[in-house]
């Protein structure tokens, strides 16, 4: 027994990290079947299928696959986003589709892996910095943010880019502490993968630069003034990231293999000049600048559990005190600041809700973990008779039970989930905060559709992408004899996913169906999210 | 006295308090069974000409689902609130409709999870003649006029209702007047600047000339109250005037209204007072890019 106990003791943290990884992955896999498909997932499913066909061709006939026109034919699909995740979706679908009960899960699985990796790495970094209990609180606070849990399921890029930002940050900070070749090369490779994940990666160098200015600015200035070798302060990882990062992006994104600079310009132009979609905020629909500057802050307050924010605030204050970890605390702080920085401009679109700044959340939770250690210390001072482990255990339960319950209850309506600070989902609806977007709540209306649509009936999809509808059918969530359509007039059942600017769609249904009463409503916490109408036979 | 830093020890309790409040807020709204229980009472208490207003507005689909007959389309998509003698407010979670704030409460009654309140309009402006309903009922002659020559726009039910979806045109109903050149006049719905629906006369404007709607059965009243607009979602960036609506009675001009998409659903008033006679509403295009114009008109 003793050797086993010793073995477990020596590897406790690795085992906890593994348990967090596997536990979260299992939870995501188990709950994915009840979560519908977002518009964007539909587009990425299509892209992944195209890329998967190219991988198959590459395997069978490499010469043919590598000719420029063949590369372009397969990789032109959805070329406004880098290739890494869609390539992983494609390979996962090809290799593992037989392993899952639903085809969609094979596409979603890589993003789930990365989301779980982010949870585990948050623990690892927290454990390394301020201890096991704090690390656990940091990791689980991140895992159990309702919007994080929602996005962690999806074959999209938002949680993966949070994970890759965290991985790159961790490796970079480790390379600063011990500039060995391993960490230096890893920093470059990690940044390359981050670049190939999503364009949030463009902000990462600013985080690195700001961190350097905060930590090394004054010493460097002193060196310059004193004629010392100031360049020795420049982190070697910068060279690695500068060389390996773009190289890896190029290598893993075949669309860039030809007309590279023109296509890079197009990629940048697409995102810097992205069109403004509609988004409701405090009762007003925004579709063009100026966008509300308070959007990111209020949405964070309204969607991240208050206890997590309170702990993060405590941690943030504690991090200001001099300590050996100050450099990494500074990195956490600049990661949070840089993730939110685009929304300091009233020209930055807000259509994606909270997902665009989720790169900040692991760091926010690391601060929460740090704050937790201070809270436990204070708690123990209040009740000195209780053993520290008892105080910590009670505190862990107190700070995590709320986020866990709120998050699990929010499924599958993650985008509709709001905290008590804004009155929960009903309060948010009254305040005029966005209830849903992306048309994924079709899943909640699936029983009604399957029961009420006539044989070979037509379903008006509204905001659900046709590719997503096809996946509903491939998975067996919707009847395969049904046909999805974007023509209300041709439909037997019409869906309506609520957003104020989309009300005109419901008005068209009223006129065409001659009926103002929804036949089915999908609701979350008493708030209607999506509803459906069935055409009465005489009305067609 | 404890140091303030010791109070940090109480932060975990915030987690429990937050959870408690969250669970309370989530469980508070009525459920489907509550709406179903409300429906028969609401239908019984609903009077014609007294629209139902749900507060908060987000709960309206539930009430519409449970008690559809309490929402006649002409009331649900009314041009504004000024014509009605009163409103029946269905309130949940203690909410009140902000648009009824100035309307005194005359009666209130609890029905299950809901508070039903009768609110009186202190200054109702009853409608003597609704021109939109007249078009719907076929009590109108419609012409396309070019260089003083009028061609009749015949009513038809041959076509299927056509809808444009989110980014497309408003619903073109089956019952419509078809004018030369394929343009139509019909009763449909457009959304205003708050994306609320309004029932109105869709008038597709010709590139040249005008569309004329002639109403012979409007009774004599002091004034006409009109509303005009485009689908706000489609035309909300259009700042310049896109359409002009002119009204005459017994061939004497009463006035008109110019409309731009960015102004949304706009109200206007015209005094009558002259010799009573047929009322003609003319609509002409001011901007080549203008979409489907829509108006409502009431004799009050």
PDB file of C-alpha atoms in Angstrom, chain A residues 171 175 179-192 236-237 240-241 244-245 248:
ATOM      1  CA  UNK A 171       4.666  27.961 -22.761  1.00  0.00           C
ATOM      2  CA  UNK A 175      10.262  30.049 -21.626  1.00  0.00           C
ATOM      3  CA  UNK A 179      14.877  29.742 -21.608  1.00  0.00           C
ATOM      4  CA  UNK A 180      15.683  26.177 -22.585  1.00  0.00           C
ATOM      5  CA  UNK A 181      15.429  25.078 -26.196  1.00  0.00           C
ATOM      6  CA  UNK A 182      12.392  22.947 -25.451  1.00  0.00           C
ATOM      7  CA  UNK A 183      10.319  25.845 -24.151  1.00  0.00           C
ATOM      8  CA  UNK A 184      11.609  28.189 -26.829  1.00  0.00           C
ATOM      9  CA  UNK A 185      10.674  25.875 -29.683  1.00  0.00           C
ATOM     10  CA  UNK A 186       7.377  25.050 -27.990  1.00  0.00           C
ATOM     11  CA  UNK A 187       6.549  28.763 -27.762  1.00  0.00           C
ATOM     12  CA  UNK A 188       7.010  29.149 -31.511  1.00  0.00           C
ATOM     13  CA  UNK A 189       5.011  26.029 -32.300  1.00  0.00           C
ATOM     14  CA  UNK A 190       2.215  26.994 -29.911  1.00  0.00           C
ATOM     15  CA  UNK A 191       1.976  30.438 -31.458  1.00  0.00           C
ATOM     16  CA  UNK A 192       1.833  28.885 -34.912  1.00  0.00           C
ATOM     17  CA  UNK A 236      14.497  34.500 -27.110  1.00  0.00           C
ATOM     18  CA  UNK A 237      10.984  33.133 -27.481  1.00  0.00           C
ATOM     19  CA  UNK A 240      10.964  31.486 -32.109  1.00  0.00           C
ATOM     20  CA  UNK A 241       7.423  32.831 -32.294  1.00  0.00           C
ATOM     21  CA  UNK A 244       7.983  29.268 -36.305  1.00  0.00           C
ATOM     22  CA  UNK A 245       4.582  30.904 -35.841  1.00  0.00           C
ATOM     23  CA  UNK A 248       3.453  26.764 -39.109  1.00  0.00           C
TER      24      UNK A 248
END
